[in-house]
mmCIF file of C-alpha atoms in Angstrom:
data_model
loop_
_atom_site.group_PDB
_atom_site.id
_atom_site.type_symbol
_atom_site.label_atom_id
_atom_site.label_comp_id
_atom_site.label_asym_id
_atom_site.label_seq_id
_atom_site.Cartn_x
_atom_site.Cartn_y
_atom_site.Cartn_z
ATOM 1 C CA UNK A 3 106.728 152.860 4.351
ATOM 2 C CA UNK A 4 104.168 150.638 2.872
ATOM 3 C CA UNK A 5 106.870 148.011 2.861
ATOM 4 C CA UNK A 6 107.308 148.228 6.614
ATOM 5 C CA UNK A 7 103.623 148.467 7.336
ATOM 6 C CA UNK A 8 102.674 145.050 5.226
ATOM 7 C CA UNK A 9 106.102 143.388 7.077
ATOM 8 C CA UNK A 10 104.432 144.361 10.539
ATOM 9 C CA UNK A 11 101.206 143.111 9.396
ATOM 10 C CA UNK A 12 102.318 140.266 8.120
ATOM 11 C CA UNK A 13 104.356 139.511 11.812
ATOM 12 C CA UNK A 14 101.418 140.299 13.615
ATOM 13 C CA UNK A 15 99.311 137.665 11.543
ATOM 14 C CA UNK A 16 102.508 134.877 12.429
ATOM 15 C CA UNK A 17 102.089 135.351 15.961
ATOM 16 C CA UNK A 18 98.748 135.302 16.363
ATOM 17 C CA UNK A 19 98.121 132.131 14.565
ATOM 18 C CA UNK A 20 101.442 130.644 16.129
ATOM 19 C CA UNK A 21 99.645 131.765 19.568
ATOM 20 C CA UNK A 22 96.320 130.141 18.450
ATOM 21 C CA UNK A 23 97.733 127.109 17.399
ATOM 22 C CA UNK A 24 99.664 126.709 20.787
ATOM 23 C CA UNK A 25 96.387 127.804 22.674
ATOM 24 C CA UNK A 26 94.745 124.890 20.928
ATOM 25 C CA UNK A 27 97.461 122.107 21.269
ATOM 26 C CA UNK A 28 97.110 122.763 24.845
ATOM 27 C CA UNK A 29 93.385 122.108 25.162
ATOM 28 C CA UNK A 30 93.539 119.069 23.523
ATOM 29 C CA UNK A 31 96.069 117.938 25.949
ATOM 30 C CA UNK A 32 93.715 119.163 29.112
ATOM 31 C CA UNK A 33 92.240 115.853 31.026
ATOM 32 C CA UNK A 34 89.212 116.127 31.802
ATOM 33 C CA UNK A 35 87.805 116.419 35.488
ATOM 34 C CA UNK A 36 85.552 113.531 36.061
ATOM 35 C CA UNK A 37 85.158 114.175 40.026
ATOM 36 C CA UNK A 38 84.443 117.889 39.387
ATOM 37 C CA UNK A 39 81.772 117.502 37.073
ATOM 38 C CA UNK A 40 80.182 114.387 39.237
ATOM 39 C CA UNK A 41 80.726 117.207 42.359
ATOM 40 C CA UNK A 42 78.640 119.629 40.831
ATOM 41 C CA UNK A 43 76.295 117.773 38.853
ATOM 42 C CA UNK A 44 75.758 116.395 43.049
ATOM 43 C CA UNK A 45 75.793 120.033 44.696
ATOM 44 C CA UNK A 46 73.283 120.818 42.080
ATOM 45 C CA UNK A 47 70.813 117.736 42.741
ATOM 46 C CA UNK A 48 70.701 117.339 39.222
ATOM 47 C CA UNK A 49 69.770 113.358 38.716
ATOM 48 C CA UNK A 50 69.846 113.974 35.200
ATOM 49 C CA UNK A 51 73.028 114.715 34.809
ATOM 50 C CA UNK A 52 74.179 112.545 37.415
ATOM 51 C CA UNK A 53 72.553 109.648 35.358
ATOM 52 C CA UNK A 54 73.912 110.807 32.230
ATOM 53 C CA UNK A 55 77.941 110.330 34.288
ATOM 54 C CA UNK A 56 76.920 107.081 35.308
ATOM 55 C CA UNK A 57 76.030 106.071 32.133
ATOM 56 C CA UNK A 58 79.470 107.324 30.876
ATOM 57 C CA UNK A 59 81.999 104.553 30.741
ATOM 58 C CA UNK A 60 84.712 107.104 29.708
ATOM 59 C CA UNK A 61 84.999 108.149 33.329
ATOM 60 C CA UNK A 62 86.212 104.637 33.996
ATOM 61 C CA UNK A 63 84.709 101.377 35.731
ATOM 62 C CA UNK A 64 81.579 101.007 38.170
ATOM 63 C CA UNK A 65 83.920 100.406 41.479
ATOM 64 C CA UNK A 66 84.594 102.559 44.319
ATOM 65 C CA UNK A 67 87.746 104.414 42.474
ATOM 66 C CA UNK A 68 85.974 106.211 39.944
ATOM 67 C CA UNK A 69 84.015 109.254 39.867
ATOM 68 C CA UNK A 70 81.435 107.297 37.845
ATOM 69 C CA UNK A 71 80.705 105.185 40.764
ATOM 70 C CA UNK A 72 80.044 108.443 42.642
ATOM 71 C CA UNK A 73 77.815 109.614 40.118
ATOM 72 C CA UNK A 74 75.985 106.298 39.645
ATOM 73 C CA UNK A 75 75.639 105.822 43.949
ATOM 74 C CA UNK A 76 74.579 109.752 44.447
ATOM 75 C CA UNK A 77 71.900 108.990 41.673
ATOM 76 C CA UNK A 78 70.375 106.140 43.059
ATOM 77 C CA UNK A 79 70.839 107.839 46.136
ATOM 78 C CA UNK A 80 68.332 110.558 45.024
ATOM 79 C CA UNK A 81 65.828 108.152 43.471
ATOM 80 C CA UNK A 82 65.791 106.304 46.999
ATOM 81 C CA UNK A 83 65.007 110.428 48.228
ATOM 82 C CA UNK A 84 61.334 110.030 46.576
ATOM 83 C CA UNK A 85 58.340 109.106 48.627
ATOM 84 C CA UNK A 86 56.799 106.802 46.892
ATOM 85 C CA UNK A 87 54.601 105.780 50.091
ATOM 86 C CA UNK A 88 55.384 101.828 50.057
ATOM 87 C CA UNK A 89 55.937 101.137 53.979
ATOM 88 C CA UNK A 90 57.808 97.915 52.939
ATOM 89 C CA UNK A 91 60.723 99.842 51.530
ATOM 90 C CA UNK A 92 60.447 102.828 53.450
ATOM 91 C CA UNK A 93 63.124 102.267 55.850
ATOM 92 C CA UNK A 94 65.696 100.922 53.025
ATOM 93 C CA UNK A 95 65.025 103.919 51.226
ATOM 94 C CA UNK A 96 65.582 106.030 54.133
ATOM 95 C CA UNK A 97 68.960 104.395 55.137
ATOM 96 C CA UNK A 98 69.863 105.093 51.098
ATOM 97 C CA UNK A 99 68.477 108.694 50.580
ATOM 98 C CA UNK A 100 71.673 111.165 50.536
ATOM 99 C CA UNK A 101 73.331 112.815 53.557
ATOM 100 C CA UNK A 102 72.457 116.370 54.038
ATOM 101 C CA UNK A 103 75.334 118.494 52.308
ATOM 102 C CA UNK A 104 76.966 120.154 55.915
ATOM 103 C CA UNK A 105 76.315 118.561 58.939
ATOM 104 C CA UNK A 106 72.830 116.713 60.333
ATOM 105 C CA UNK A 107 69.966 119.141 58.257
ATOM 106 C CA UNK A 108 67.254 119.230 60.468
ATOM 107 C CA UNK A 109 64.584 119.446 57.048
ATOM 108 C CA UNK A 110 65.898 116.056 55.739
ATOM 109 C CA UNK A 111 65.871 114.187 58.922
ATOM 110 C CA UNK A 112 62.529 115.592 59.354
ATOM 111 C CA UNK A 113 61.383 114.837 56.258
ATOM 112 C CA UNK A 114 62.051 110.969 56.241
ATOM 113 C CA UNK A 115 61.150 111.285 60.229
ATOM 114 C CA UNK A 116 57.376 112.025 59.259
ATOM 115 C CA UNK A 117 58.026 109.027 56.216
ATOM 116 C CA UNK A 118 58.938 106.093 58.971
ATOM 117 C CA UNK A 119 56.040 107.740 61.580
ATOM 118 C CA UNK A 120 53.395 106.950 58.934
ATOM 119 C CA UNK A 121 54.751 103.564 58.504
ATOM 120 C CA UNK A 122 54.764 103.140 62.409
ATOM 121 C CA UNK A 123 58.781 102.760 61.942
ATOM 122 C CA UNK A 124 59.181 104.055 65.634
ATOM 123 C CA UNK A 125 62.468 101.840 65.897
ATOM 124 C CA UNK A 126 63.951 103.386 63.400
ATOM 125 C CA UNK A 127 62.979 106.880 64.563
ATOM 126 C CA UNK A 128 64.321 106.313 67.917
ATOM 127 C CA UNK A 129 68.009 104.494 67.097
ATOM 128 C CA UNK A 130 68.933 105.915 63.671
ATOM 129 C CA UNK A 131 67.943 109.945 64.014
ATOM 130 C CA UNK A 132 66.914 110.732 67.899
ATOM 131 C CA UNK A 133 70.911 110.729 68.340
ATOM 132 C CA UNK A 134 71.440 113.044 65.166
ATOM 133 C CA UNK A 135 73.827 116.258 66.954
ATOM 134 C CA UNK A 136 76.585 116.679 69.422
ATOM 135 C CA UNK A 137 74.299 116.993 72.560
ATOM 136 C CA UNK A 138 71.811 120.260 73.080
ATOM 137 C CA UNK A 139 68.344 121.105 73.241
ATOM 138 C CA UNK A 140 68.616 122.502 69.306
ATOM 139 C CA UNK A 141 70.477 119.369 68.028
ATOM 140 C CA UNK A 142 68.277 117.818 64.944
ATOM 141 C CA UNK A 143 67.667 114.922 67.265
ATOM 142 C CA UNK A 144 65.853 116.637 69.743
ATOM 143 C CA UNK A 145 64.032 119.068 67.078
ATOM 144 C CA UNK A 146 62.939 115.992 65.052
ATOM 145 C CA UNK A 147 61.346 114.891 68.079
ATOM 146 C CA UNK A 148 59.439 117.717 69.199
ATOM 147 C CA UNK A 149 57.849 118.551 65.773
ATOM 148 C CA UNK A 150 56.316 114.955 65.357
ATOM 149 C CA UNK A 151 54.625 115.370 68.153
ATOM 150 C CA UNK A 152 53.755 119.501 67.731
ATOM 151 C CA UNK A 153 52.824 117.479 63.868
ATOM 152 C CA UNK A 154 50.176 115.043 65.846
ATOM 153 C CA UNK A 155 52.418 112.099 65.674
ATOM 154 C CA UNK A 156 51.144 110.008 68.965
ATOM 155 C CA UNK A 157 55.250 109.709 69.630
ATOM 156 C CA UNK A 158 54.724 108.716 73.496
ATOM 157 C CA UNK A 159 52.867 105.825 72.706
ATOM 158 C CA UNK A 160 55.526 105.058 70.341
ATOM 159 C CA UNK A 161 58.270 105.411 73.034
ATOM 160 C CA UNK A 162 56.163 103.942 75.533
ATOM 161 C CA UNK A 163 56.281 100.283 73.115
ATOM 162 C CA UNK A 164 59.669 100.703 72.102
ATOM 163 C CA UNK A 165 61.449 101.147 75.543
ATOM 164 C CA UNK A 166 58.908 97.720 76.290
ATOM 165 C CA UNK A 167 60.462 95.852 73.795
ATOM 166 C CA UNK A 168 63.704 96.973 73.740
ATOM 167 C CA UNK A 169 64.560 97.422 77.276
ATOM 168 C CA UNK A 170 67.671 96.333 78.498
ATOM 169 C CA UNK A 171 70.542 95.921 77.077
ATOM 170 C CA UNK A 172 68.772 96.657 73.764
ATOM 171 C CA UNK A 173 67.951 100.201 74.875
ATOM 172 C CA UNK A 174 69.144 103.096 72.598
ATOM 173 C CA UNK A 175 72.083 100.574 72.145
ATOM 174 C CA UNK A 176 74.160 102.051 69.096
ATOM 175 C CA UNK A 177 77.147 103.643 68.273
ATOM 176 C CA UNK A 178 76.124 106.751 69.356
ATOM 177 C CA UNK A 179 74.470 106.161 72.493
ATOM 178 C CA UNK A 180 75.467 108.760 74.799
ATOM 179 C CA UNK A 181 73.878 111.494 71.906
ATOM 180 C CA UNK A 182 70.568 109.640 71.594
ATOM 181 C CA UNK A 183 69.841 108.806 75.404
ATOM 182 C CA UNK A 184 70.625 112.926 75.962
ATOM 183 C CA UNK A 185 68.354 114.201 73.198
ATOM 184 C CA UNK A 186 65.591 111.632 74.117
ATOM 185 C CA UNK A 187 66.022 113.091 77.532
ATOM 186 C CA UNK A 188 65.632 116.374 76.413
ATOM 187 C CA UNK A 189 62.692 115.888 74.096
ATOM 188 C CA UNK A 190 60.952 114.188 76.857
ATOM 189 C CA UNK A 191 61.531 117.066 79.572
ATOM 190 C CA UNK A 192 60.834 120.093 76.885
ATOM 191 C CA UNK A 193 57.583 118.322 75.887
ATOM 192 C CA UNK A 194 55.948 117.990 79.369
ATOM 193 C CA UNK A 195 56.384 113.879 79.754
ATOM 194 C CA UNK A 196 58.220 114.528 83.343
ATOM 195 C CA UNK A 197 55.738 111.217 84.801
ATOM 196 C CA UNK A 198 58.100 108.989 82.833
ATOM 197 C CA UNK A 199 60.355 107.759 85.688
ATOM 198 C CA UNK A 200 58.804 103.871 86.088
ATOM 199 C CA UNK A 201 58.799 102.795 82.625
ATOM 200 C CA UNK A 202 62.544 104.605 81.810
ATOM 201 C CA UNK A 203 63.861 103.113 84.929
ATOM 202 C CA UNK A 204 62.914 99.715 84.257
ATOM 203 C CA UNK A 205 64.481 100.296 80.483
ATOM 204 C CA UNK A 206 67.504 101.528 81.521
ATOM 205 C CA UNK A 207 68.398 98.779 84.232
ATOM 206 C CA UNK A 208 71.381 97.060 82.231
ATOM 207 C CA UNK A 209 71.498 99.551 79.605
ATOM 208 C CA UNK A 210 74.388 100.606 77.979
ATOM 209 C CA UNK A 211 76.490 102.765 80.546
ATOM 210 C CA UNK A 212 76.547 105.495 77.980
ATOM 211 C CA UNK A 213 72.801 105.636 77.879
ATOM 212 C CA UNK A 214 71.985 105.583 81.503
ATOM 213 C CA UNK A 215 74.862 108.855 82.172
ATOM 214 C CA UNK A 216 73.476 110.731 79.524
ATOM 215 C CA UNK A 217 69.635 110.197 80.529
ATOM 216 C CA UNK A 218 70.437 110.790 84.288
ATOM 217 C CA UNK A 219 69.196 114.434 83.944
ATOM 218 C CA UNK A 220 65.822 113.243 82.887
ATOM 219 C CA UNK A 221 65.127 111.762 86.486
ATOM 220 C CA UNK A 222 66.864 114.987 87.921
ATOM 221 C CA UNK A 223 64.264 117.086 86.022
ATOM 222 C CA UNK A 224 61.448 115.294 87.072
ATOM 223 C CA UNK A 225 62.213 114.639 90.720
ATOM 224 C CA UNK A 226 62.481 111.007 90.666
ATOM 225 C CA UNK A 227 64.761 110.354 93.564
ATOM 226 C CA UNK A 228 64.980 106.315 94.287
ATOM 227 C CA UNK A 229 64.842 105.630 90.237
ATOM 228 C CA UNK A 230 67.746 108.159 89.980
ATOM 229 C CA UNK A 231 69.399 107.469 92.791
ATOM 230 C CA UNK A 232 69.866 103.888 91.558
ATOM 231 C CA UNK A 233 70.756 104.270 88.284
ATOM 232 C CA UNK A 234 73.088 106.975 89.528
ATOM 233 C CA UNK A 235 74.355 104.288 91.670
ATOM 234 C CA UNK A 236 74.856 101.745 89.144
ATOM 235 C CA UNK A 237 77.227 104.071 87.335
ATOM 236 C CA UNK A 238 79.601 104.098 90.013
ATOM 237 C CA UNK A 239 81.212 101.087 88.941
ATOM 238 C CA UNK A 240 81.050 102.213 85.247
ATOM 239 C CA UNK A 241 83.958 101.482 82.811
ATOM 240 C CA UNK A 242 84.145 105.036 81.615
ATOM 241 C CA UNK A 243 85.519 107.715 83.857
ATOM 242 C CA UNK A 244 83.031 110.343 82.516
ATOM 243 C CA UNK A 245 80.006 108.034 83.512
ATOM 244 C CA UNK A 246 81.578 107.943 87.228
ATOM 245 C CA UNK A 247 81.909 111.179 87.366
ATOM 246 C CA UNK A 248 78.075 111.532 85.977
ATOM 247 C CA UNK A 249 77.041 109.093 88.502
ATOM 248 C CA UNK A 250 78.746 110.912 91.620
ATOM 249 C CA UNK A 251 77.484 114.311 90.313
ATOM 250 C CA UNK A 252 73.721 112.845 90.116
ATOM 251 C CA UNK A 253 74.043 112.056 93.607
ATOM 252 C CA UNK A 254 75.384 115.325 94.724
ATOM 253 C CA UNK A 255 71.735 116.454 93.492
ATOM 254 C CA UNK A 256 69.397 113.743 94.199
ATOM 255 C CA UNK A 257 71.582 111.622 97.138
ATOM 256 C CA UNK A 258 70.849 111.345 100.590
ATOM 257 C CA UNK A 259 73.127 109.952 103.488
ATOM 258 C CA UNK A 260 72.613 106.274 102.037
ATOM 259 C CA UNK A 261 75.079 106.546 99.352
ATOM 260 C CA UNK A 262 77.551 108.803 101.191
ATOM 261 C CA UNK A 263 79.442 105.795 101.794
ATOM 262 C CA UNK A 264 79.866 104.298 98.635
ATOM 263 C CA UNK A 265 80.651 107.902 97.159
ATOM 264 C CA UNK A 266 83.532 108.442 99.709
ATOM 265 C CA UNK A 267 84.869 104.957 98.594
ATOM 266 C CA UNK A 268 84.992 106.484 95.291
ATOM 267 C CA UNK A 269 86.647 109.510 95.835
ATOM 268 C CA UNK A 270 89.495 107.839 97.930
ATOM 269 C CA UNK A 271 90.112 105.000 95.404
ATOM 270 C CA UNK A 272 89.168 105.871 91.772
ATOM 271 C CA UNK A 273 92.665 106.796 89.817
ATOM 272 C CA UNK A 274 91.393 108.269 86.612
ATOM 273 C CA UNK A 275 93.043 111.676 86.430
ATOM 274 C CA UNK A 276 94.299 114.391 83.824
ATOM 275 C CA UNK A 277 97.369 116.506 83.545
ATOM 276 C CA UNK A 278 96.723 119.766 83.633
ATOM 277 C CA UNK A 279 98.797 123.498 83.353
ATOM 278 C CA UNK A 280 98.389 125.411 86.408
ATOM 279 C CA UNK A 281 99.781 128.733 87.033
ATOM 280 C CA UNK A 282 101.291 128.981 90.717
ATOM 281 C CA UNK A 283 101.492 131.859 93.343
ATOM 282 C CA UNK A 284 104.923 132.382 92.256
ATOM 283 C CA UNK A 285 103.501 133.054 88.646
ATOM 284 C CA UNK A 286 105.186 129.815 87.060
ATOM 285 C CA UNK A 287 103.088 127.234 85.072
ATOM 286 C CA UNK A 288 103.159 124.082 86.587
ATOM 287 C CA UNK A 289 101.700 120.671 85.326
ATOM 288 C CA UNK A 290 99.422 119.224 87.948
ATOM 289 C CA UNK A 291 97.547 116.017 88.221
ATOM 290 C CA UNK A 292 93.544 116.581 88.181
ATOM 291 C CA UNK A 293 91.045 113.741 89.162
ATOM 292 C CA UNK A 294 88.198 114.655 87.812
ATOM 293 C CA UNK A 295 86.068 111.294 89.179
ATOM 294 C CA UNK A 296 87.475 112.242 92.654
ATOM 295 C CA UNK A 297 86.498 115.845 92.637
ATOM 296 C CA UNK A 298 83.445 114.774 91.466
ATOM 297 C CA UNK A 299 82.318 112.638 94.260
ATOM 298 C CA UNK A 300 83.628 114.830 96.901
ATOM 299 C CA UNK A 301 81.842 117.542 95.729
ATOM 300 C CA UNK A 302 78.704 115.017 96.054
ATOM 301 C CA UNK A 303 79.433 114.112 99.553
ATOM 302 C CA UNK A 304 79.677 118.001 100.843
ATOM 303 C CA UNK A 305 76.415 118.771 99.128
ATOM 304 C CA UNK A 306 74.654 115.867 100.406
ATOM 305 C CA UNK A 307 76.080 116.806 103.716
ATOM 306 C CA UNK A 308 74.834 119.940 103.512
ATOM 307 C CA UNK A 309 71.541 118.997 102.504
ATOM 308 C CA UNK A 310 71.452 116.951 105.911
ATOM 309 C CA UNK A 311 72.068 119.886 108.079
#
């Protein structure tokens, strides 16, 4: 009995280190994980251990297919985050500072927003975080806006200079246009500057199409007929079909019998249209041909028309 017992003992003590040993072959063949740790060393904001990574030459060369490179761009990404107050740098360190995490966070726009408006950056407020969103009176964009001025930021005189020196073709004119000519709209209606119309008209003549669709609701807001009505005008001709369409609709609002004409020329000729699944009277889906510019501008003409009567 004692025999058997030692023998089982004895079995027990093989396995286990035969297990051990195997458990321990197989962590020294484990790679390491380079991008996770430089991930989480990022999601944590820790810039010491993000230096520490880009210090580490193990996790392979300075270039754009390592995770050191992450590490080492994500630190000085962070160091470029710190106020240091020098107005010659300010917008560099801006355009370097780190993304918010998810999406367009309304605290760090805000943040380096207040940063350029002490530096009288205006420019840079205007073109590189006014069109921060997808559209809306919440988008960061707009919000950014509002609090500089609910802050004391004189932000009307500010637009006031920039849409003087940048009028034009110069207005608002980035990649995302269409966003930042909407949210300026908006942050100039919600804050009460509805005696705008002159000095935005003048700015938008032969600005980018985008711009002058998406800012068309400004002049609808604030009752500025001819301004509106012209730039609504000017939009008829417009490359894209969505700024036709924005055009004709302006005019269904603001139009009189002057531009009936040129709207029914429209909605005869333009021959932008979408296919679309309709369900028939006889309960079958059919595809159908849908012009949205069209509709659009015949919808403006019976409105105007029934303004007249």
């Amino acid at each position: 009995m004692q025999k058997w017992q030692c023998s089982t003992a004895l079995w027990i003590l093989v396995v286990a280190s035969g297990c051990a040993g195997m458990m321990k072959e197989l962590g020294a063949g484990k790679k390491r994980d380079g991008w996770r740790e430089v991930d989480q060393a990022i999601q944590a904001q820790d810039e010491a251990q993000l230096k520490t990574l880009c210090d580490d030459e193990s996790l392979g060369p300075n270039n754009n297919t390592s995770p050191r490179y992450k590490a080492c761009r994500e630190y000085e990404a962070l160091q470029a985050d710190k106020d240091t107050g020098d107005c010659t740098t300010v917008v560099e360190r801006f355009r370097a500072a780190p993304d918010p995490k998810i999406g367009f966070a309304l605290e760090h726009s805000s943040k380096w927003a207040e940063r350029l408006a002490k530096c009288e950056k205006f420019k840079e407020i205007f073109e590189e975080i006014a069109h921060l969103g997808e559209g809306g009176d919440k988008s960061p964009g707009v919000q950014v806006l509002l609090k500089l001025e609910q802050n004391g930021v004189p932000l009307m005189a500010a637009f006031d200079t920039y849409a003087k020196e940048n009028g034009g073709a110069a207005f608002l004119n980035i990649k995302a246009a269409s966003y930042a000519g909407s949210h300026v709209a908006s942050w100039l209606i919600l804050g009460g500057h509805l005696d705008q119309c002159p000095l935005l008209a003048k700015a938008l003549t032969d600005s980018p199409e985008g711009v002058r669709a998406s800012m068309l609701v400004y002049f609808i807001e604030a009752k500025c007929k001819p301004q509106g009505v012209a730039l609504a005008q000017s939009l008829l001709t417009a490359k894209e079909d969505y700024h036709r369409a924005t055009g004709c609709r302006t005019l269904g609002e603001i139009g009189d019998s002057s531009v009936v004409k040129k709207l029914k020329i429209l909605a005869d000729s333009d021959r932008t249209f979408v296919v679309q699944e309709q369900q028939g009277n006889d309960g079958r889906v059919h595809a159908v041909k849908v012009f949205p510019v069209r509709d659009a501008c015949k919808e403006a003409v019976g409105k105007i028309q029934l303004r007249a009567k």
